[in-house]
Amino acid sequence: MSQTGPSAKRAKQSDLPVETELKLSLPAAQAKQLWKVPPLSTLLVNRPTRQRLFSAYYDTPHLDLRRRGVALRLRRDGRRWVQTVKKDSKPSGGLQQRVELEVVVPRGALDQEWLKHTGIAEFTDEGVATNALGIVFTTEFDRSFAVIEPEEGTRVEVAIDQGAIVAGAKREPLCEVELELKQGDLAPLFGLAEQLVALPDIRIETVSKAQRGYRMVARERQAPVKAISAKLSGSADVDTVFKTLAFGCIAQMQANEYGVLHSRDIEYVHQARVALRRLRSVFGLFSSAIPKSHFGDQLTWLRRTSQMLGEARDWDVFVTEFLPDASEGMTDHPVLPDLTKTAASLRAEARRRVRTELVSADYEVHMLRLTQMLHAQEWGRDRSMQEQEIATLAPKAFAASVLGRAHRKVVRQGRRLDRSNWNRSEYTGFHELRINIKKLRYASELLAPLFGSKSTRKY
C-alpha cells in the first residue's frame, strides 16, 4: 500500500487503501513454537522469513496526531526505510480496518512533502504543523512472517513480533501475532484466529503498538473504561446503527477485560457488566428489525457471561457497601465475623468464575464469532417481511418508535402499582418496573446521538 511521492495527485480520503488485520497477544515462551503447531504448521508452504525491525513514531510536542487518531512512523528494515501513516478506525470488535499509506524514503528522514499529498486531512495546510514533528517513542522487535492460504482465494500474512516498545527510559515488552488479510473474505481470517485462540494463553489484542507507546509517553495508568456515546449518522441505515452500537459495547467490554483479570479494583467488573448489559440491550432494541434467531448461540453466551459478571458485582457491592453500612454499630455482634468471612469467600468464588470464563478459549471464540457475524451482516436473509419493512426506516424514526414503546410500557406498569399496599406481589412489580426503567435508560443513552438536543439529555 503505497503512494509514490509528492508529485502524486492528492487523493480523496474515502479512496485511500485500507489495512485489514486481527491482532492476538501471546506469552513470549510460546512465540517460537507457534509455527510448529497447528494450524500454522499445517498451512505453511515455505519457512517463515525473519527480520529485525526498528520503528520511530513521530508526533508534535502536544501529541496532535494522537488526538486526531493518526500514527506516523519511520521503519528500518535492513538498509531500507519506509514511512507509514495509519489512521484509526471505529471500534469493530478487534478487527482493525485502518487507512494505511507508505512510501520508501532515503536516509531515514521524514518526507514532509509526501505527507501533504496523502489525502489525509491532518497533513493539509489547516492540519498538524509537520515542521514540529519529532520522535516520541520507538519499537524494536524480531519478526517472523509468512503468507498462507487458509482457503482457496484467501491470502493472510501471519507475522509474529517479539521485542519491546521504548519511550525514554521506559521499556515495555511486546509479543503478538498479526493476521493481515491480503486477499479474500473475512471468514477465513476469523476462522484462522479462532484456531489460534484455542491454544493456551492466546488472546484477542485490541491495542496497537502505537496506542501502547502513546500510553507510555503520556504516563497513562490502566483504568476502568466507561461507555462512550457512539457517533451515529442520521443518514445511515438501521443495520449500520445496530452494528455501530454493538461494536461500541464490545469495545468497552474488551477494554475492561485486563482489569477484571489482573486488578482488585471492583470498578472493572462493574464496567464489564455494564458493557454486556448495554450489548444485550442493543439486541433487544433492534429485535423488531434484526432477527435474534440469527445470533442464537451468541445471545445464550452473552446471557451466561452477563449473569456471571452480575453475581460478581452483587457480591462486590454486598461486601464493600451494604455489609459495612448494615453492620454499623454492631461490631461486637457474635454473628458478624462468620457472616463477613462467608461473604468474602462467596465474593472470591464469584470473581474466580468470571476470571475462568474470560481466560477460556470458549470466551475468545465466541467474541470472534460475534464480531465476524456483525461484520458479515448476513441477518437480512433471515428477516420476515415485517422486519424487512422496519429495517428500511430512517434511524431517527426507528429510534423514536422503539423509545416510544419502551416509555409507554414503563408508564403503564407504574400506574398499575398500588403504592399503599406493598405486599409480596407488589415488591415483584416494583422490581420489574426498575428493570424496565433500567432498560429504557440504556435505550435512551444508546440512541440519544441520533437526536442531539438539550431535551434529549434531560430525558
Coordinates of C-alpha atoms in Angstrom, one line a residue:
M1 CA 0.0 0.0 0.0
S2 CA 2.0 3.0 -1.2
Q3 CA 2.0 6.3 -2.9
T4 CA 5.0 7.2 -4.9
G5 CA 5.9 10.8 -3.9
P6 CA 4.9 14.4 -3.5
S7 CA 4.1 14.8 -7.2
A8 CA 1.3 12.3 -6.9
K9 CA -2.2 13.8 -7.2
R10 CA -3.8 14.4 -3.8
A11 CA -6.1 11.5 -3.0
K12 CA -9.5 11.6 -1.5
Q13 CA -9.6 10.2 2.0
S14 CA -12.5 7.9 1.1
D15 CA -10.4 6.3 -1.7
L16 CA -7.3 5.6 0.4
P17 CA -6.1 2.0 0.8
V18 CA -7.2 0.1 4.0
E19 CA -5.3 -2.4 6.0
T20 CA -7.4 -5.2 7.5
E21 CA -6.0 -7.3 10.4
L22 CA -6.6 -9.1 13.6
K23 CA -4.1 -9.0 16.4
L24 CA -3.5 -11.6 19.1
S25 CA -1.3 -11.5 22.2
L26 CA 0.6 -14.5 23.4
P27 CA 3.3 -15.4 26.0
A28 CA 6.9 -14.9 24.8
A29 CA 7.8 -18.5 25.6
Q30 CA 5.1 -19.6 23.1
A31 CA 6.2 -17.4 20.2
K32 CA 9.0 -19.6 18.9
Q33 CA 6.8 -22.7 19.0
L34 CA 3.8 -21.2 17.2
W35 CA 5.0 -22.1 13.7
K36 CA 5.5 -25.7 14.8
V37 CA 1.9 -26.4 15.9
P38 CA -1.4 -26.5 14.0
P39 CA -3.0 -24.5 12.5
L40 CA 0.2 -22.7 11.2
S41 CA 2.3 -25.9 10.9
T42 CA -0.2 -27.4 8.5
L43 CA -0.7 -24.2 6.4
L44 CA 2.9 -23.3 5.9
V45 CA 4.3 -23.9 2.4
N46 CA 7.7 -22.3 3.0
R47 CA 9.7 -21.4 6.1
P48 CA 8.9 -18.1 7.6
T49 CA 11.0 -15.0 6.7
R50 CA 12.8 -13.4 9.6
Q51 CA 13.8 -9.8 10.0
R52 CA 14.8 -7.3 12.7
L53 CA 12.7 -4.1 12.6
F54 CA 13.2 -0.7 14.2
S55 CA 10.4 1.9 14.1
A56 CA 10.3 5.5 15.3
Y57 CA 6.9 7.1 15.8
Y58 CA 6.6 10.9 15.2
D59 CA 4.2 13.5 16.7
T60 CA 4.2 17.1 17.8
P61 CA 5.1 18.0 21.4
H62 CA 1.4 18.3 22.2
L63 CA 0.7 14.9 20.6
D64 CA -1.7 16.4 18.0
L65 CA -1.6 13.4 15.7
R66 CA -2.6 11.1 18.6
R67 CA -5.6 13.3 19.4
R68 CA -6.7 13.0 15.8
G69 CA -6.3 9.3 15.6
V70 CA -3.2 9.3 13.3
A71 CA 0.0 7.3 13.7
L72 CA 3.2 8.3 11.7
R73 CA 6.2 6.1 11.8
L74 CA 9.6 5.5 10.1
R75 CA 10.6 1.8 10.0
R76 CA 14.0 0.4 9.2
D77 CA 14.1 -3.0 7.6
G78 CA 17.7 -3.8 6.9
R79 CA 19.0 -0.8 4.8
R80 CA 15.6 0.2 3.7
W81 CA 13.4 2.9 5.4
V82 CA 9.7 3.0 4.9
Q83 CA 7.5 5.9 6.0
T84 CA 3.9 4.9 7.1
V85 CA 0.8 6.7 8.0
K86 CA -2.1 4.9 9.7
K87 CA -5.5 6.4 10.7
D88 CA -7.6 4.9 13.4
S89 CA -10.8 3.0 12.6
K90 CA -14.0 2.9 14.5
P91 CA -14.3 0.1 17.2
S92 CA -15.0 -3.2 15.5
G93 CA -14.6 -6.0 17.9
G94 CA -10.8 -6.3 17.5
L95 CA -10.8 -6.3 13.7
Q96 CA -8.7 -3.3 12.6
Q97 CA -9.6 -1.7 9.3
R98 CA -7.4 1.4 9.0
V99 CA -6.2 3.6 6.3
E100 CA -2.6 2.7 5.7
L101 CA -0.2 4.6 3.3
E102 CA 3.5 4.0 3.0
V103 CA 6.4 5.1 0.8
V104 CA 10.1 4.3 0.7
V105 CA 12.3 7.2 1.9
P106 CA 16.0 7.8 1.8
R107 CA 18.3 8.1 4.8
G108 CA 15.6 7.6 7.4
A109 CA 14.3 11.1 7.2
L110 CA 10.6 12.1 7.1
D111 CA 9.3 13.1 3.7
Q112 CA 7.1 16.0 4.7
E113 CA 6.0 16.8 1.1
W114 CA 4.7 13.3 0.7
L115 CA 2.6 13.8 3.8
K116 CA 0.8 16.8 2.3
H117 CA -0.3 14.7 -0.7
T118 CA -1.6 11.6 1.1
G119 CA -5.2 12.8 1.2
I120 CA -5.2 12.6 5.0
A121 CA -6.8 15.8 6.3
E122 CA -4.4 16.0 9.3
F123 CA -1.5 16.8 6.9
T124 CA -3.1 19.6 4.9
D125 CA -2.3 23.3 5.4
E126 CA -5.0 23.5 8.1
G127 CA -3.9 20.4 9.9
V128 CA -0.9 19.5 12.1
A129 CA 2.3 21.5 11.7
T130 CA 4.6 19.0 10.1
N131 CA 7.7 21.0 10.9
A132 CA 7.0 20.4 14.6
L133 CA 7.1 16.6 14.3
G134 CA 9.7 14.7 16.3
I135 CA 10.3 11.2 17.6
V136 CA 8.1 10.4 20.7
F137 CA 8.8 6.6 21.1
T138 CA 10.3 3.7 19.3
T139 CA 9.7 0.0 18.8
E140 CA 12.3 -2.7 18.2
F141 CA 11.4 -6.3 17.6
D142 CA 12.2 -9.5 15.7
R143 CA 9.5 -10.5 13.2
S144 CA 8.9 -13.9 11.6
F145 CA 6.3 -13.9 8.9
A146 CA 4.8 -15.9 6.1
V147 CA 1.8 -15.7 3.7
I148 CA -0.6 -18.6 4.0
E149 CA -3.8 -19.6 2.2
P150 CA -6.3 -20.9 4.8
E151 CA -8.8 -21.3 2.0
E152 CA -8.6 -21.1 -1.8
G153 CA -8.7 -17.4 -2.9
T154 CA -7.7 -16.1 0.6
R155 CA -4.2 -14.9 1.5
V156 CA -3.3 -14.0 5.0
E157 CA 0.1 -12.7 6.2
V158 CA 0.9 -14.1 9.6
A159 CA 3.6 -12.1 11.5
I160 CA 4.9 -13.0 15.0
D161 CA 6.5 -10.0 16.6
Q162 CA 8.7 -10.2 19.8
G163 CA 10.6 -7.3 21.2
A164 CA 9.9 -4.0 23.1
I165 CA 8.3 -0.6 23.0
V166 CA 10.7 2.1 24.2
A167 CA 9.7 5.6 25.5
G168 CA 12.6 7.5 27.1
A169 CA 13.8 5.3 30.0
K170 CA 10.7 3.2 29.9
R171 CA 10.7 -0.2 28.1
E172 CA 7.7 -2.5 27.8
P173 CA 7.8 -6.0 26.2
L174 CA 5.6 -6.9 23.3
C175 CA 4.8 -10.3 21.9
E176 CA 1.9 -10.6 19.4
V177 CA 0.6 -12.2 16.3
E178 CA -0.7 -10.1 13.4
L179 CA -3.1 -11.6 10.9
E180 CA -3.4 -9.3 7.9
L181 CA -5.8 -10.1 5.2
K182 CA -4.1 -9.6 1.9
Q183 CA -6.8 -11.1 -0.4
G184 CA -10.2 -12.7 0.0
D185 CA -13.0 -12.8 2.5
L186 CA -13.1 -12.1 6.3
A187 CA -14.5 -15.5 7.2
P188 CA -11.2 -17.5 6.7
L189 CA -9.3 -14.8 8.6
F190 CA -11.6 -15.2 11.6
G191 CA -11.5 -19.0 11.2
L192 CA -7.7 -18.9 11.5
A193 CA -7.9 -16.6 14.5
E194 CA -10.4 -19.0 16.2
Q195 CA -8.0 -21.9 15.8
L196 CA -5.2 -19.8 17.3
V197 CA -7.1 -18.6 20.4
A198 CA -8.0 -22.2 21.1
L199 CA -4.3 -22.6 22.0
P200 CA -3.3 -21.8 25.6
D201 CA -2.9 -18.2 26.7
I202 CA -3.5 -16.6 23.2
R203 CA -6.0 -13.8 23.4
I204 CA -7.5 -11.1 21.1
E205 CA -5.5 -7.9 21.3
T206 CA -7.3 -4.7 20.6
V207 CA -4.5 -2.2 21.5
S208 CA -1.9 -1.4 18.7
K209 CA 1.8 -0.8 19.2
A210 CA 1.2 2.9 18.6
Q211 CA -1.5 3.0 21.2
R212 CA 0.7 1.3 23.8
G213 CA 3.6 3.6 23.0
Y214 CA 1.4 6.7 23.4
R215 CA 0.2 5.4 26.8
M216 CA 3.7 5.1 27.9
V217 CA 4.6 8.6 26.7
A218 CA 1.5 10.1 28.4
R219 CA 2.1 8.1 31.5
E220 CA -1.4 6.8 31.4
R221 CA -2.3 4.3 34.0
Q222 CA -4.7 1.4 33.3
A223 CA -8.2 2.4 34.5
P224 CA -11.7 1.1 34.1
V225 CA -13.4 2.2 30.9
K226 CA -16.9 3.6 30.9
A227 CA -19.3 3.6 28.0
I228 CA -18.7 6.3 25.3
S229 CA -21.6 7.7 23.2
A230 CA -21.3 6.4 19.7
K231 CA -21.1 8.6 16.7
L232 CA -24.4 7.9 14.8
S233 CA -25.3 9.3 11.5
G234 CA -28.9 10.0 10.7
S235 CA -28.2 9.3 7.1
A236 CA -27.1 5.7 7.8
D237 CA -29.4 2.7 7.7
V238 CA -30.8 0.8 10.7
D239 CA -28.3 -2.1 10.2
T240 CA -25.3 0.3 10.4
V241 CA -26.6 1.9 13.6
F242 CA -27.1 -1.5 15.1
K243 CA -23.6 -2.6 14.2
T244 CA -22.1 0.7 15.5
L245 CA -23.8 0.4 18.8
A246 CA -22.9 -3.3 19.2
F247 CA -19.2 -2.7 18.4
G248 CA -19.1 0.2 20.9
C249 CA -20.3 -2.2 23.7
I250 CA -17.9 -4.9 22.7
A251 CA -15.0 -2.3 22.8
Q252 CA -16.0 -1.3 26.3
M253 CA -16.0 -5.0 27.4
Q254 CA -12.7 -5.7 25.8
A255 CA -11.1 -2.6 27.3
N256 CA -12.0 -3.8 30.8
E257 CA -11.0 -7.5 30.4
Y258 CA -7.4 -7.0 31.5
G259 CA -8.5 -5.2 34.7
V260 CA -11.1 -7.9 35.5
L261 CA -8.3 -10.5 35.2
H262 CA -5.5 -8.7 36.9
S263 CA -6.8 -5.9 39.1
R264 CA -8.5 -5.8 42.5
D265 CA -10.4 -2.6 41.5
I266 CA -14.1 -3.6 41.6
E267 CA -14.9 -1.0 39.0
Y268 CA -13.6 -3.2 36.2
V269 CA -16.2 -5.8 36.9
H270 CA -18.8 -3.1 37.2
Q271 CA -17.9 -1.6 33.8
A272 CA -17.6 -5.0 32.1
R273 CA -21.1 -5.9 33.4
V274 CA -22.4 -2.6 32.1
A275 CA -20.9 -3.3 28.7
L276 CA -22.6 -6.6 28.3
R277 CA -25.9 -5.2 29.7
R278 CA -25.7 -2.5 27.1
L279 CA -24.8 -5.0 24.4
R280 CA -27.8 -7.2 25.2
S281 CA -29.9 -4.0 25.3
V282 CA -28.8 -3.3 21.7
F283 CA -30.1 -6.7 20.6
G284 CA -33.4 -6.1 22.4
L285 CA -33.8 -2.6 20.9
F286 CA -33.3 -3.8 17.4
S287 CA -35.2 -7.1 17.7
S288 CA -38.0 -5.7 15.5
A289 CA -35.5 -5.3 12.6
I290 CA -32.7 -7.8 13.4
P291 CA -33.8 -11.4 13.9
K292 CA -32.5 -12.7 17.2
S293 CA -32.5 -16.2 15.8
H294 CA -29.5 -15.3 13.7
F295 CA -27.5 -14.7 16.9
G296 CA -28.9 -17.6 19.0
D297 CA -25.7 -19.1 20.3
Q298 CA -24.1 -15.7 20.9
L299 CA -27.1 -14.4 22.8
T300 CA -27.0 -17.5 25.0
W301 CA -23.3 -17.0 25.7
L302 CA -23.8 -13.3 26.4
R303 CA -26.6 -14.1 28.9
R304 CA -24.4 -16.6 30.7
T305 CA -21.4 -14.3 30.8
S306 CA -23.5 -11.4 31.9
Q307 CA -25.0 -13.4 34.7
M308 CA -21.5 -14.3 36.0
L309 CA -20.5 -10.7 36.0
G310 CA -23.8 -9.7 37.7
E311 CA -23.1 -12.2 40.5
A312 CA -19.6 -10.9 41.0
R313 CA -20.8 -7.3 41.0
D314 CA -23.6 -8.2 43.5
W315 CA -21.0 -9.7 45.9
D316 CA -18.7 -6.7 45.5
V317 CA -21.5 -4.3 46.4
F318 CA -22.6 -6.5 49.3
V319 CA -19.2 -6.8 50.8
T320 CA -17.9 -3.3 50.2
E321 CA -21.1 -1.2 50.6
F322 CA -24.1 -3.0 52.1
L323 CA -22.5 -5.0 54.8
P324 CA -20.4 -2.2 56.3
D325 CA -23.4 0.1 56.4
A326 CA -25.8 -2.5 57.7
S327 CA -23.4 -3.6 60.5
E328 CA -22.5 -0.1 61.7
G329 CA -22.7 0.0 65.5
M330 CA -22.9 -3.9 65.6
T331 CA -19.2 -4.6 65.5
D332 CA -19.5 -6.8 68.6
H333 CA -22.3 -8.9 67.3
P334 CA -21.3 -12.6 67.5
V335 CA -22.6 -13.5 64.0
L336 CA -20.8 -10.7 62.2
P337 CA -17.3 -12.3 61.9
D338 CA -18.8 -15.5 60.3
L339 CA -21.1 -13.5 58.1
T340 CA -18.2 -11.3 56.9
K341 CA -15.9 -14.4 56.3
T342 CA -18.6 -16.3 54.4
A343 CA -19.5 -13.2 52.2
A344 CA -15.8 -12.7 51.4
S345 CA -15.5 -16.3 50.4
L346 CA -18.6 -16.2 48.2
R347 CA -17.3 -13.0 46.6
A348 CA -13.9 -14.5 45.8
E349 CA -15.6 -17.6 44.3
A350 CA -17.8 -15.4 42.1
R351 CA -14.7 -13.5 40.9
R352 CA -12.9 -16.7 40.2
R353 CA -15.8 -17.9 38.0
V354 CA -15.6 -14.6 36.0
R355 CA -11.9 -14.9 35.5
T356 CA -12.1 -18.5 34.5
E357 CA -14.6 -17.6 31.8
L358 CA -12.6 -14.6 30.5
V359 CA -9.4 -16.6 30.1
S360 CA -11.1 -19.5 28.4
A361 CA -10.8 -20.3 24.7
D362 CA -14.6 -20.5 24.6
Y363 CA -14.9 -16.9 25.5
E364 CA -12.4 -15.8 22.9
V365 CA -14.0 -17.9 20.2
H366 CA -17.5 -16.6 21.0
M367 CA -16.2 -13.0 20.8
L368 CA -14.6 -13.6 17.5
R369 CA -17.7 -15.3 16.1
L370 CA -19.9 -12.4 17.2
T371 CA -17.5 -9.9 15.7
Q372 CA -17.5 -11.9 12.4
M373 CA -21.2 -12.1 12.3
L374 CA -21.6 -8.3 12.8
H375 CA -19.1 -7.6 10.0
A376 CA -20.7 -10.2 7.7
Q377 CA -24.2 -8.7 8.2
E378 CA -26.0 -11.7 6.8
W379 CA -29.0 -11.5 9.1
G380 CA -31.0 -9.9 6.2
R381 CA -31.7 -13.3 4.7
D382 CA -33.4 -14.4 8.0
R383 CA -35.8 -11.4 8.1
S384 CA -39.5 -11.6 7.9
M385 CA -41.4 -9.2 5.7
Q386 CA -42.3 -7.1 8.7
E387 CA -38.7 -7.0 9.9
Q388 CA -37.6 -6.0 6.5
E389 CA -40.1 -3.1 6.4
I390 CA -38.9 -1.8 9.8
A391 CA -35.3 -2.1 8.7
T392 CA -35.9 0.4 5.9
L393 CA -37.0 3.1 8.3
A394 CA -34.7 6.1 8.8
P395 CA -32.7 5.6 12.0
K396 CA -34.3 8.5 13.8
A397 CA -37.8 7.3 13.0
F398 CA -36.8 3.8 14.1
A399 CA -35.4 5.1 17.4
A400 CA -38.4 7.3 18.1
S401 CA -40.7 4.3 17.6
V402 CA -38.6 2.0 19.8
L403 CA -38.2 4.5 22.6
G404 CA -41.9 5.5 22.5
R405 CA -43.0 1.9 23.1
A406 CA -40.5 1.4 25.9
H407 CA -41.6 4.7 27.6
R408 CA -45.3 3.8 27.3
K409 CA -44.6 0.4 28.8
V410 CA -42.9 1.9 31.8
V411 CA -45.7 4.4 32.4
R412 CA -48.4 1.7 32.2
Q413 CA -46.5 -0.6 34.5
G414 CA -46.0 2.2 37.0
R415 CA -49.7 3.2 37.1
R416 CA -50.8 -0.4 37.8
L417 CA -48.8 -0.5 41.1
D418 CA -50.6 0.3 44.3
R419 CA -48.1 2.0 46.5
S420 CA -50.4 1.8 49.5
N421 CA -50.3 -2.0 49.6
W422 CA -46.7 -3.2 49.5
N423 CA -47.3 -6.9 49.7
R424 CA -45.0 -9.6 48.2
S425 CA -46.6 -9.3 44.7
E426 CA -46.1 -5.5 44.8
Y427 CA -42.4 -5.9 45.6
T428 CA -42.2 -8.1 42.5
G429 CA -44.0 -5.5 40.4
F430 CA -41.6 -2.7 41.6
H431 CA -38.6 -4.9 40.8
E432 CA -39.9 -5.5 37.3
L433 CA -40.6 -1.8 36.9
R434 CA -37.0 -1.0 38.0
I435 CA -35.6 -3.4 35.4
N436 CA -37.7 -1.9 32.6
I437 CA -36.7 1.7 33.6
K438 CA -33.0 0.5 33.5
K439 CA -33.6 -0.9 30.0
L440 CA -35.2 2.4 29.0
R441 CA -32.3 4.3 30.4
Y442 CA -29.8 2.2 28.3
A443 CA -32.0 2.5 25.3
S444 CA -32.2 6.3 25.5
E445 CA -28.4 6.6 26.2
L446 CA -27.6 4.4 23.2
L447 CA -29.9 6.2 20.7
A448 CA -29.5 9.7 22.0
P449 CA -26.8 10.7 19.5
L450 CA -29.5 10.4 16.7
F451 CA -31.4 13.3 18.3
G452 CA -28.7 15.5 19.9
S453 CA -30.8 18.2 21.7
K454 CA -30.9 19.5 25.2
S455 CA -34.3 17.9 25.9
T456 CA -32.8 14.6 24.9
R457 CA -30.0 14.9 27.5
K458 CA -32.6 16.0 30.1
Y459 CA -34.7 13.0 29.4

